[in-house]
Short mmCIF file of C-alpha atoms and ligand atoms in Angstrom, two decimals:
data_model
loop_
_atom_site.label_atom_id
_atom_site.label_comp_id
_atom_site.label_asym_id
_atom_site.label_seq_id
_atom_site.Cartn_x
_atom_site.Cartn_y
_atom_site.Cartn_z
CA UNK Z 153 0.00 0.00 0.00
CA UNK Z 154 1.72 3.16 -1.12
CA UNK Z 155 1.47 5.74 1.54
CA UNK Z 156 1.12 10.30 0.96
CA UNK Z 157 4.58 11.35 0.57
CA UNK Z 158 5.13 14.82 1.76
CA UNK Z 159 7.74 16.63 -0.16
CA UNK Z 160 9.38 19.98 1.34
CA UNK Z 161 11.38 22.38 -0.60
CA UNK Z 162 14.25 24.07 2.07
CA UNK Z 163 14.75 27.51 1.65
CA UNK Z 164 17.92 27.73 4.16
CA UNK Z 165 15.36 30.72 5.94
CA UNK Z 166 13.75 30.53 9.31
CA UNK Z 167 10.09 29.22 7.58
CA UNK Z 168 12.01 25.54 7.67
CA UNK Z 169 11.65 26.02 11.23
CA UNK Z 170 8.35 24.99 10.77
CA UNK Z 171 8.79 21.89 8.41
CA UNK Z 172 12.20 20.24 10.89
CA UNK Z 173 9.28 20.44 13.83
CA UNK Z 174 6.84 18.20 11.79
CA UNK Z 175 9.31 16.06 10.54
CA UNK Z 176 11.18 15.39 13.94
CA UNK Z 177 7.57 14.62 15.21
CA UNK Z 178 7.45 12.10 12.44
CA UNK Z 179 11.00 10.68 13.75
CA UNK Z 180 9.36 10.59 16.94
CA UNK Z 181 6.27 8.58 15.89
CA UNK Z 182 8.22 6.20 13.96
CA UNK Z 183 7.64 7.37 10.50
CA UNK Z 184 10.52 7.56 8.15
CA UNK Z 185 12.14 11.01 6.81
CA UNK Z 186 14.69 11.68 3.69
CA UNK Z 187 17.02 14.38 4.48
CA UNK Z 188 20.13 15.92 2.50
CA UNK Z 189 23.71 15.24 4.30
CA UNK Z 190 27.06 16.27 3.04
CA UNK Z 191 27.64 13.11 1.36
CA UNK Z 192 24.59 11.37 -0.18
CA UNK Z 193 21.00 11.93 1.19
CA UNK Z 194 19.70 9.60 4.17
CA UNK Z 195 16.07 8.01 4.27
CA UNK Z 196 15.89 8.19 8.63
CA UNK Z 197 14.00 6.60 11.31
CA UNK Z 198 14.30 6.73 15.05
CA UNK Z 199 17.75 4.60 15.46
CA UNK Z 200 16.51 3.54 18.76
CA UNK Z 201 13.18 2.19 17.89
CA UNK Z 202 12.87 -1.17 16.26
CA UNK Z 203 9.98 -0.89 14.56
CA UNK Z 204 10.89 2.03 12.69
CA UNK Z 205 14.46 0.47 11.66
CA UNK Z 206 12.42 -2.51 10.21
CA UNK Z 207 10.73 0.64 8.26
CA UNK Z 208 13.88 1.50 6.49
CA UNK Z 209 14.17 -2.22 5.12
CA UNK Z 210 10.92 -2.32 4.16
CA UNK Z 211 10.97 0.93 2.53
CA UNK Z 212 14.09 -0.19 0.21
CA UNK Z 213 13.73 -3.13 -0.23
CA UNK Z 214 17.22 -3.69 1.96
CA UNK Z 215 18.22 -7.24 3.17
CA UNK Z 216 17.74 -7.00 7.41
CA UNK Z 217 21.25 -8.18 7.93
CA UNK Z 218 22.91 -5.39 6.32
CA UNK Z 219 23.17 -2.42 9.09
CA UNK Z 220 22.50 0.94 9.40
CA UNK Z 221 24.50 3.95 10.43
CA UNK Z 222 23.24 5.99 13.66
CA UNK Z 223 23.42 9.59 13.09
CA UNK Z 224 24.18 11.72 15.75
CA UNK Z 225 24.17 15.73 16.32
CA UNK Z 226 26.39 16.09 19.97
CA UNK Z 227 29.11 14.03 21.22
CA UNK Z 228 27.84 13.11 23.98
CA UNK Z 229 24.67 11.12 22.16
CA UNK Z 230 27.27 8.90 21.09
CA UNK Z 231 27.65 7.28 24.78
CA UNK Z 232 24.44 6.00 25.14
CA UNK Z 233 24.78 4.15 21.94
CA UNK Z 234 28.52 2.89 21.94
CA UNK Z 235 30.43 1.47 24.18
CA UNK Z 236 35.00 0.87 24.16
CA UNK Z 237 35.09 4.21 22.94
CA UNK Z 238 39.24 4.44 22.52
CA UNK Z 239 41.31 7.87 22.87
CA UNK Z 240 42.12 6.98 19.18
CA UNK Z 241 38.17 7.25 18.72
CA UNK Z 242 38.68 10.78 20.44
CA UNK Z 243 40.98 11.76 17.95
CA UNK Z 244 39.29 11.00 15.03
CA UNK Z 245 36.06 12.48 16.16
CA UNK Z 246 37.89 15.83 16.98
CA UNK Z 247 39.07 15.87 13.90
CA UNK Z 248 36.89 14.73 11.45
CA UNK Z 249 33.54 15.30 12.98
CA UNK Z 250 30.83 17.02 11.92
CA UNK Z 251 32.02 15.18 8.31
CA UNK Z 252 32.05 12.44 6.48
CA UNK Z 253 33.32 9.64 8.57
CA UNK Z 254 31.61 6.56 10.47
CA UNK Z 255 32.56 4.95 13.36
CA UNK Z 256 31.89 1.62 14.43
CA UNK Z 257 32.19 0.57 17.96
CA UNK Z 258 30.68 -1.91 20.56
CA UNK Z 259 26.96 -1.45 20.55
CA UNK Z 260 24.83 -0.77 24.06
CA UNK Z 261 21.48 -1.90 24.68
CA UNK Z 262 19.71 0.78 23.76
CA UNK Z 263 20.51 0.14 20.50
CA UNK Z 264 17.90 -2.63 19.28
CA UNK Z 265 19.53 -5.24 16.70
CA UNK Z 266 16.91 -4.39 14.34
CA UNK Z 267 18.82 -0.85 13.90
CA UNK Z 268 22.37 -3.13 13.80
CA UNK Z 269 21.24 -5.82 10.92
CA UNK Z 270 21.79 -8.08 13.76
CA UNK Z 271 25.60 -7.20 15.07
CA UNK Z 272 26.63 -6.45 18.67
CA UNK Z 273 28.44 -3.37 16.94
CA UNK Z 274 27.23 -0.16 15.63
CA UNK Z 275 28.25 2.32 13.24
CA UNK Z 276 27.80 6.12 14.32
CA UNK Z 277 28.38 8.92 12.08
CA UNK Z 278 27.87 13.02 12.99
CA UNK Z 279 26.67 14.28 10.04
CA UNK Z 280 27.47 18.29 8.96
CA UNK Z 281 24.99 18.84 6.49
CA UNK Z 282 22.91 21.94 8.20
CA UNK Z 283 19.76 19.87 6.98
CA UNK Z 284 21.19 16.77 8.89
CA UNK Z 285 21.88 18.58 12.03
CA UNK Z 286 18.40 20.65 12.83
CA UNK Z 287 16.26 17.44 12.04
CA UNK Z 288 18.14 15.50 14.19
CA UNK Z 289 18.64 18.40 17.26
CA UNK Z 290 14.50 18.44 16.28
CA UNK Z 291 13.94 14.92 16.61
CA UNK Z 292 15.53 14.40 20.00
CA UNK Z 293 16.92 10.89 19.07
CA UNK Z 294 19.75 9.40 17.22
CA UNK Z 295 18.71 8.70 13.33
CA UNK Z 296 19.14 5.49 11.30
CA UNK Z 297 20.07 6.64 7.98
CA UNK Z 298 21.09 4.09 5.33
CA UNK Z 299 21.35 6.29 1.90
CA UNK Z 300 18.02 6.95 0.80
CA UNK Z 301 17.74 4.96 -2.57
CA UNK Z 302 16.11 1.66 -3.35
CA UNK Z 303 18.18 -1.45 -2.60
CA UNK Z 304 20.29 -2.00 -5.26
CA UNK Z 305 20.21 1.52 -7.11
CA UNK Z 306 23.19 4.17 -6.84
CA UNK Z 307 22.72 6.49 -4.04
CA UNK Z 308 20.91 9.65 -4.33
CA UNK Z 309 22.71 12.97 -4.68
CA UNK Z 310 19.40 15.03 -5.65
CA UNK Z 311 15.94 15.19 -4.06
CA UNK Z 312 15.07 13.94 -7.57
CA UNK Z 313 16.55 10.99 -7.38
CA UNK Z 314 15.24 10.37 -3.55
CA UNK Z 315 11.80 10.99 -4.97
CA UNK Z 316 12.00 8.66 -7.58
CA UNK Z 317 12.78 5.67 -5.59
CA UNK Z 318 11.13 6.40 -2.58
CA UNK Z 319 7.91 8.33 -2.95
CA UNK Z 320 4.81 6.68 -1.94
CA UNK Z 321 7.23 4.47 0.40
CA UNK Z 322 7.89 7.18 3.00
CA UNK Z 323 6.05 9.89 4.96
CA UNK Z 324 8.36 12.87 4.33
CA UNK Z 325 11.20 13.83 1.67
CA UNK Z 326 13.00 17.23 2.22
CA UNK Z 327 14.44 18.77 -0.46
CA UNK Z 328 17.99 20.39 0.64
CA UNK Z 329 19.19 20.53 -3.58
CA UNK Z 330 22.09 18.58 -4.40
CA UNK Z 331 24.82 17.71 -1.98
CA UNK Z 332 28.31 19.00 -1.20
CA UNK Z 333 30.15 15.31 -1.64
CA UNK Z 334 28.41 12.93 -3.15
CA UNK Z 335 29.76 9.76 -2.30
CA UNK Z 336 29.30 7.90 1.27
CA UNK Z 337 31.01 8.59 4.72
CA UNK Z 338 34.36 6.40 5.05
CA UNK Z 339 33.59 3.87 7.29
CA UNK Z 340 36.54 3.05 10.08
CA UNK Z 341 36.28 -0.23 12.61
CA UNK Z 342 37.36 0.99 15.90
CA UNK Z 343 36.66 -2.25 17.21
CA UNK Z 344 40.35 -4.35 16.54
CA UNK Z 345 43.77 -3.83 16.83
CA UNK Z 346 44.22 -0.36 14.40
CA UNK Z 347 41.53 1.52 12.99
CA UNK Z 348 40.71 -0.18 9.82
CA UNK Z 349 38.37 1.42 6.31
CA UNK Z 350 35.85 -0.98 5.65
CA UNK Z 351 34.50 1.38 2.81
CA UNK Z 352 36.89 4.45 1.70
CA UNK Z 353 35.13 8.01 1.18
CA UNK Z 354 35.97 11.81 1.54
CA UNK Z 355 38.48 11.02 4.52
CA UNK Z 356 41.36 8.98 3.29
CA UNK Z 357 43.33 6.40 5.11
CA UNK Z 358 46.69 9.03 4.71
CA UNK Z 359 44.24 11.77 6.83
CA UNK Z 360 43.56 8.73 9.30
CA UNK Z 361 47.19 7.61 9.55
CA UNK Z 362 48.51 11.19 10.46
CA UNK Z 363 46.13 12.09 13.26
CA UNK Z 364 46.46 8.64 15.24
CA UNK Z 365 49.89 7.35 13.80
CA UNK Z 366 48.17 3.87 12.48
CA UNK Z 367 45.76 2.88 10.44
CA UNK Z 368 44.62 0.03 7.52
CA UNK Z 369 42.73 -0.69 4.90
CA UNK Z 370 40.36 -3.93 4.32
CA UNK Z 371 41.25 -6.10 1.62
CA UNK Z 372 37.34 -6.60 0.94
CA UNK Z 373 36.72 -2.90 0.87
CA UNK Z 374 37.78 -3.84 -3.33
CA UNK Z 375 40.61 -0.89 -3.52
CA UNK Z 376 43.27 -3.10 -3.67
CA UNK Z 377 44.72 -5.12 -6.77
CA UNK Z 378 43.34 -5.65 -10.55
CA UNK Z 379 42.80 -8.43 -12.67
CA UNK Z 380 44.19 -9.44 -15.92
CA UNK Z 381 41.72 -10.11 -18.51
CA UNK Z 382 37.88 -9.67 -17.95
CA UNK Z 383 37.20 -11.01 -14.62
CA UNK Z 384 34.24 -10.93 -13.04
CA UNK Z 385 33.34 -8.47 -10.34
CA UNK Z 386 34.03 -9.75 -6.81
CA UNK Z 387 30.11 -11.57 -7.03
CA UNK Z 388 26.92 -9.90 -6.74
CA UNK Z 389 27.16 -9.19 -2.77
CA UNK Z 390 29.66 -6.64 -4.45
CA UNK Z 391 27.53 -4.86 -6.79
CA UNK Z 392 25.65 -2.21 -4.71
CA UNK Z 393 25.38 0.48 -7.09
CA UNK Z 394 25.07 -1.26 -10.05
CA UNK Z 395 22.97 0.38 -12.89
CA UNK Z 396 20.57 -1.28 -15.25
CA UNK Z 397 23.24 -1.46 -17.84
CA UNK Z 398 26.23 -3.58 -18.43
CA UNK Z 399 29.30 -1.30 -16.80
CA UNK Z 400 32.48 -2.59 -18.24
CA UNK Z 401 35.82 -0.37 -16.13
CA UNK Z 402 39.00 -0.48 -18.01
CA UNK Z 403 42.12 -0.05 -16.00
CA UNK Z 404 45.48 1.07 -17.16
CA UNK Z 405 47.72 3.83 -18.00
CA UNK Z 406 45.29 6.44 -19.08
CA UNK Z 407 46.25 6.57 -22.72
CA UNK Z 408 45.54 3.03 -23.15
CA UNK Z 409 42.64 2.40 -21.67
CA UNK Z 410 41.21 5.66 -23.51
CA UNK Z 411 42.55 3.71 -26.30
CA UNK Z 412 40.83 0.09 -25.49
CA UNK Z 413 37.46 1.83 -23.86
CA UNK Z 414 37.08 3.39 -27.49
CA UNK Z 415 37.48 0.01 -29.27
CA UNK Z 416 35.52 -1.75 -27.10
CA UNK Z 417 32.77 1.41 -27.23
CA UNK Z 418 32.70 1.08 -31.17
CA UNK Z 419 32.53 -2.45 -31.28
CA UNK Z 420 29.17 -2.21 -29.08
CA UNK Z 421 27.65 -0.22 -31.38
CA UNK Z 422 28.14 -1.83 -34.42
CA UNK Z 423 26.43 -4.83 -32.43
CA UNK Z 424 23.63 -2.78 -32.61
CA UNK Z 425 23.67 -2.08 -28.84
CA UNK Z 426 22.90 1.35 -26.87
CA UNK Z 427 26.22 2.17 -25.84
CA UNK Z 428 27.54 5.01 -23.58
CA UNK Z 429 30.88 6.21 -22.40
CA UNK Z 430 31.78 7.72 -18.98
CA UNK Z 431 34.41 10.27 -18.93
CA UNK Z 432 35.76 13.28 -17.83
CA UNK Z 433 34.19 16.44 -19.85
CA UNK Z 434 37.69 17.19 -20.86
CA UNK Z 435 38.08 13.50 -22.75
CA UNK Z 436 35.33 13.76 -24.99
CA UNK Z 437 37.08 14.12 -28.24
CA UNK Z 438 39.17 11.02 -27.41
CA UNK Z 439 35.32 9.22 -28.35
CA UNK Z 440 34.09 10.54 -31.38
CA UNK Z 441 30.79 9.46 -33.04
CA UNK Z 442 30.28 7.92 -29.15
CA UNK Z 443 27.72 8.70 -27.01
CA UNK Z 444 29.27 10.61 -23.99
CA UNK Z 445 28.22 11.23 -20.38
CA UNK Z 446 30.67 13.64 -18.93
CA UNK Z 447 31.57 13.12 -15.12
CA UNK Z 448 32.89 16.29 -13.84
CA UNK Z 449 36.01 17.37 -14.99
CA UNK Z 450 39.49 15.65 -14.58
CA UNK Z 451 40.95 19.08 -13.24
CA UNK Z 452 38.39 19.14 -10.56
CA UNK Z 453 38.13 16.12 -8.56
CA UNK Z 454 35.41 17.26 -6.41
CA UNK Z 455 33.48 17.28 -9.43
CA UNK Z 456 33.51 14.11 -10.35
CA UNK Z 457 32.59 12.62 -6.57
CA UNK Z 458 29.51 15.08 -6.95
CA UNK Z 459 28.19 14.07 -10.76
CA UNK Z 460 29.34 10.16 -10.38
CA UNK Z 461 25.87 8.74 -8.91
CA UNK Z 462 24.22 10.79 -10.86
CA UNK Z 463 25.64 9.89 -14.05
CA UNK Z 464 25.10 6.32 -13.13
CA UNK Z 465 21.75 6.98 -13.06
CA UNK Z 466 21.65 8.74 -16.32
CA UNK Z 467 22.38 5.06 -17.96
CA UNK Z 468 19.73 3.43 -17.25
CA UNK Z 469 17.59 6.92 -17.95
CA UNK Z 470 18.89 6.67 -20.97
CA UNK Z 471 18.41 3.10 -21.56
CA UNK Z 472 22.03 1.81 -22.04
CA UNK Z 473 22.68 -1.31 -22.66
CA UNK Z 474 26.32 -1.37 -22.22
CA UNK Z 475 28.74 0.89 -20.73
CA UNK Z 476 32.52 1.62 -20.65
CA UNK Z 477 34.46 3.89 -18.06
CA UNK Z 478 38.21 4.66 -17.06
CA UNK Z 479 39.13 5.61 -13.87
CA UNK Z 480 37.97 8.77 -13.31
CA UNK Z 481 39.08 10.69 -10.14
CA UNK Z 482 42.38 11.71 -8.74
CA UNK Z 483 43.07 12.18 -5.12
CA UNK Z 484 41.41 13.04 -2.91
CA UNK Z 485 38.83 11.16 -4.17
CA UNK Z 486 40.58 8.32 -6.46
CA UNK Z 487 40.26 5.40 -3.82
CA UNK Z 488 36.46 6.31 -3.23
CA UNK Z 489 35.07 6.71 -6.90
CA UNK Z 490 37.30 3.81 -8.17
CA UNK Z 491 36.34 1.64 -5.03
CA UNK Z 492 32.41 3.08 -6.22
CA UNK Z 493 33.43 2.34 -9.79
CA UNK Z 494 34.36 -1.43 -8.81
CA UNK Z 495 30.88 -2.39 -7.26
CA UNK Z 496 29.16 -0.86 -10.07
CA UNK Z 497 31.20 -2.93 -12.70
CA UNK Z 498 30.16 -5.88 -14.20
CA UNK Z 499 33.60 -6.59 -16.33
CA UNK Z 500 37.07 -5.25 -14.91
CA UNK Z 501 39.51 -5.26 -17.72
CA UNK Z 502 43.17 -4.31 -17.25
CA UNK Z 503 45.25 -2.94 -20.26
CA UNK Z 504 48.61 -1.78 -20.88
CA UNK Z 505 51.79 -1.99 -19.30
CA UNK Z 506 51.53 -0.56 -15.81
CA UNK Z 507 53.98 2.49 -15.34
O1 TXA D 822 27.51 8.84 4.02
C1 TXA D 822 26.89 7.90 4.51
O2 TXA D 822 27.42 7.08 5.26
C2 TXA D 822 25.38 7.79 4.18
C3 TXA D 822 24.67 9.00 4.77
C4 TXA D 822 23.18 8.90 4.66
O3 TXA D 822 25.08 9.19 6.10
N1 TXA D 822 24.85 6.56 4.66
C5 TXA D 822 25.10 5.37 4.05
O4 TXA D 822 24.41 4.29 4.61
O5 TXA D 822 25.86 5.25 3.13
P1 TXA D 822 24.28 2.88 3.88
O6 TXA D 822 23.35 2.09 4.73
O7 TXA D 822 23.93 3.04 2.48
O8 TXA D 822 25.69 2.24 4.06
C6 TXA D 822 26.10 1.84 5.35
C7 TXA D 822 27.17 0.84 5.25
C8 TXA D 822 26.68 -0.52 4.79
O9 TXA D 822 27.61 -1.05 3.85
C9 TXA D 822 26.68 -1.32 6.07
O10 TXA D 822 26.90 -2.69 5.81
C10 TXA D 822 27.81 -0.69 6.86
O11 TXA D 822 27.70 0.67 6.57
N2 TXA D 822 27.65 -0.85 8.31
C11 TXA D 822 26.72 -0.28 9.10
N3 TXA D 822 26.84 -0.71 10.37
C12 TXA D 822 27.89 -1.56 10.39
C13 TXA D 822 28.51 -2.35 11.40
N4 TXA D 822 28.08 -2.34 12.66
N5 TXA D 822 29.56 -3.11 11.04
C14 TXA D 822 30.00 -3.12 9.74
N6 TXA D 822 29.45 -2.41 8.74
C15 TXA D 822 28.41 -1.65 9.06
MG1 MG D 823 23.66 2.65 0.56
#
């Protein structure tokens, strides 16, 4: 049964006043709420409230063993939730919060398993987003936010986008415009021996490694190593943002893979097939007589984190059938697109001698 979606343009003035108080009473009931943060926007529900976590899953469509983050406003909500809180916790928090990093940490009780897909830990983020920050203050509880997107789909980066997957699923979107980042909080495991980035983001493992001194990466987090050949992304479990259409990511010195992406581009079409390349706005002449969906702009990395989702999307607006992209981002955000870039992939292909 589709439920009345309200949708609520922000204006940034004091008349949102109004519209955080209804939808923090909506938190409060156990409704569910889409809200812009810095990085992608969040589809929330009372974190410490079961019934409204099982919302969320039902609402996307998401498996009930994969967890959500908690989203907090103050510090000190964060020790009624988590417990083993480290001084190397400390650190990071002073420096990286309000931003884009989670935390995960020992859960407490209060913290129903419905909200933790099950686990005794939780993951805790402190969002900076303006939006993030009143509805949460409003709500007077922590938020479970998983991005606000159907399971499956790439996250949303545009109220559009929220309101195409989720209207008629939830009681209130609000509409903050696009958002600053555009890809998800890192996600660091406070829980072992060294901080460790299950899933990279804005806040890179370097950043990490100079405020605490230590500091790794997981294997699984699919940053590390390429294949020769087509191989098969690491299995479906892998393929969170996948679009509609078949994503093939060429990897290689850039001149080569330019080279092989174009080949393999042209060879789509002449199959008949609607094909579309992903690059940066600069490399468009490298694909002539191709369709092109530019990604930002290789100059401005920033860019590209913001349009990447979003261009995803495009493919299967468009109705591709097969797709072909290079890396696309350098640092700071190389790790996180390519590591976004991965999942989406259906094909890796590696080409050229590395340098
Ligand atoms: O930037 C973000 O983090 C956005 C915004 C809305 O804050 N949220 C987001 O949530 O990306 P979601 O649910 O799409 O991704 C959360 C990821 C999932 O891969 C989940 O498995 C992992 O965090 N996660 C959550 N709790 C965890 C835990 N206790 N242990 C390990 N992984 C956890
Ligand atoms: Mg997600």
């Amino acid at each position: 049964m589709p439920i009345t979606t309200r949708i609520c343009r922000l204006s940034g003035t004091e008349e949102d006043g109004k519209i955080y108080r209804e939808a923090g009473e909506i938190l409060r009931r156990g409704g569910l709420v889409a809200f812009p943060t810095e990085t992608v926007y969040g589809l929330g529900a009372n974190a410490l409230d079961a019934g409204a976590s099982a919302k969320i899953y039902a609402a996307k469509g998401r498996p009930s063993d994969n967890p959500l983050i908690v989203h907090i406003a103050e510090r000190g909500e964060l020790d009624r939730l988590a417990a083993g809180i480290t001084p190397e916790a400390e650190i990071l928090m002073e420096d990286f919060w309000p931003g884009p990093m989670t935390l995960i940490f020992s859960k407490k009780d209060a913290v129903p398993k419905e909200t933790t897909g099950g686990l005794m830990t939780v993951a805790v983020r402190m969002p900076e987003h303006p939006a993030a920050r009143e509805l949460i203050r409003e709500a007077g509880v922590p938020v479970a936010a998983p991005s606000a997107n159907l399971s499956g789909k790439p996250s949303p980066t545009r109220a559009e986008h929220v309101i195409r997957d989720l209207d008629g699923r939830v009681d209130m979107i609000l509409d903050g415009g696009p958002v600053p980042i555009g890809l998800e909080s890192t996600i660091i495991d406070m829980t072992g021996e060294e901080p460790e980035v299950l899933r990279p983001g804005r806040i890179r493992l370097e950043e990490i490694r100079a405020a605490v001194g230590r500091g790794k990466i997981d294997p699984a987090a699919g940053v590390q190593g390429t294949s020769d050949m087509i191989a098969r992304a690491p299995g479906m479990k892998y393929r969170h943002y996948a679009p509609e259409a078949e994503l093939t990511l060429v990897l290689g010195p850039p001149e080569a893979a330019a080279e092989k992406i174009r080949g393999l581009a042209e060879d789509s079409l002449r199959r008949g097939r609607r094909t579309a390349v992903l690059c940066p706005s600069e490399d468009r002449d490298r694909y002539p007589g191709i369709p092109v969906i530019p990604a930002g702009s290789s100059a401005d990395p920033e860019s590209t984190a913001r349009e990447l989702y979003r261009c995803l999307r495009a493919l299967d607006e468009d109705g591709i059938e097969e797709a072909y992209t290079g890396e696309l981002a350098q640092e700071p955000f190389r790790e996180a697109v390519l590591n976004r870039l991965k999942k989406a992939a259906a094909h890796i292909i590696t080409t050229g001698e590395t340098e």
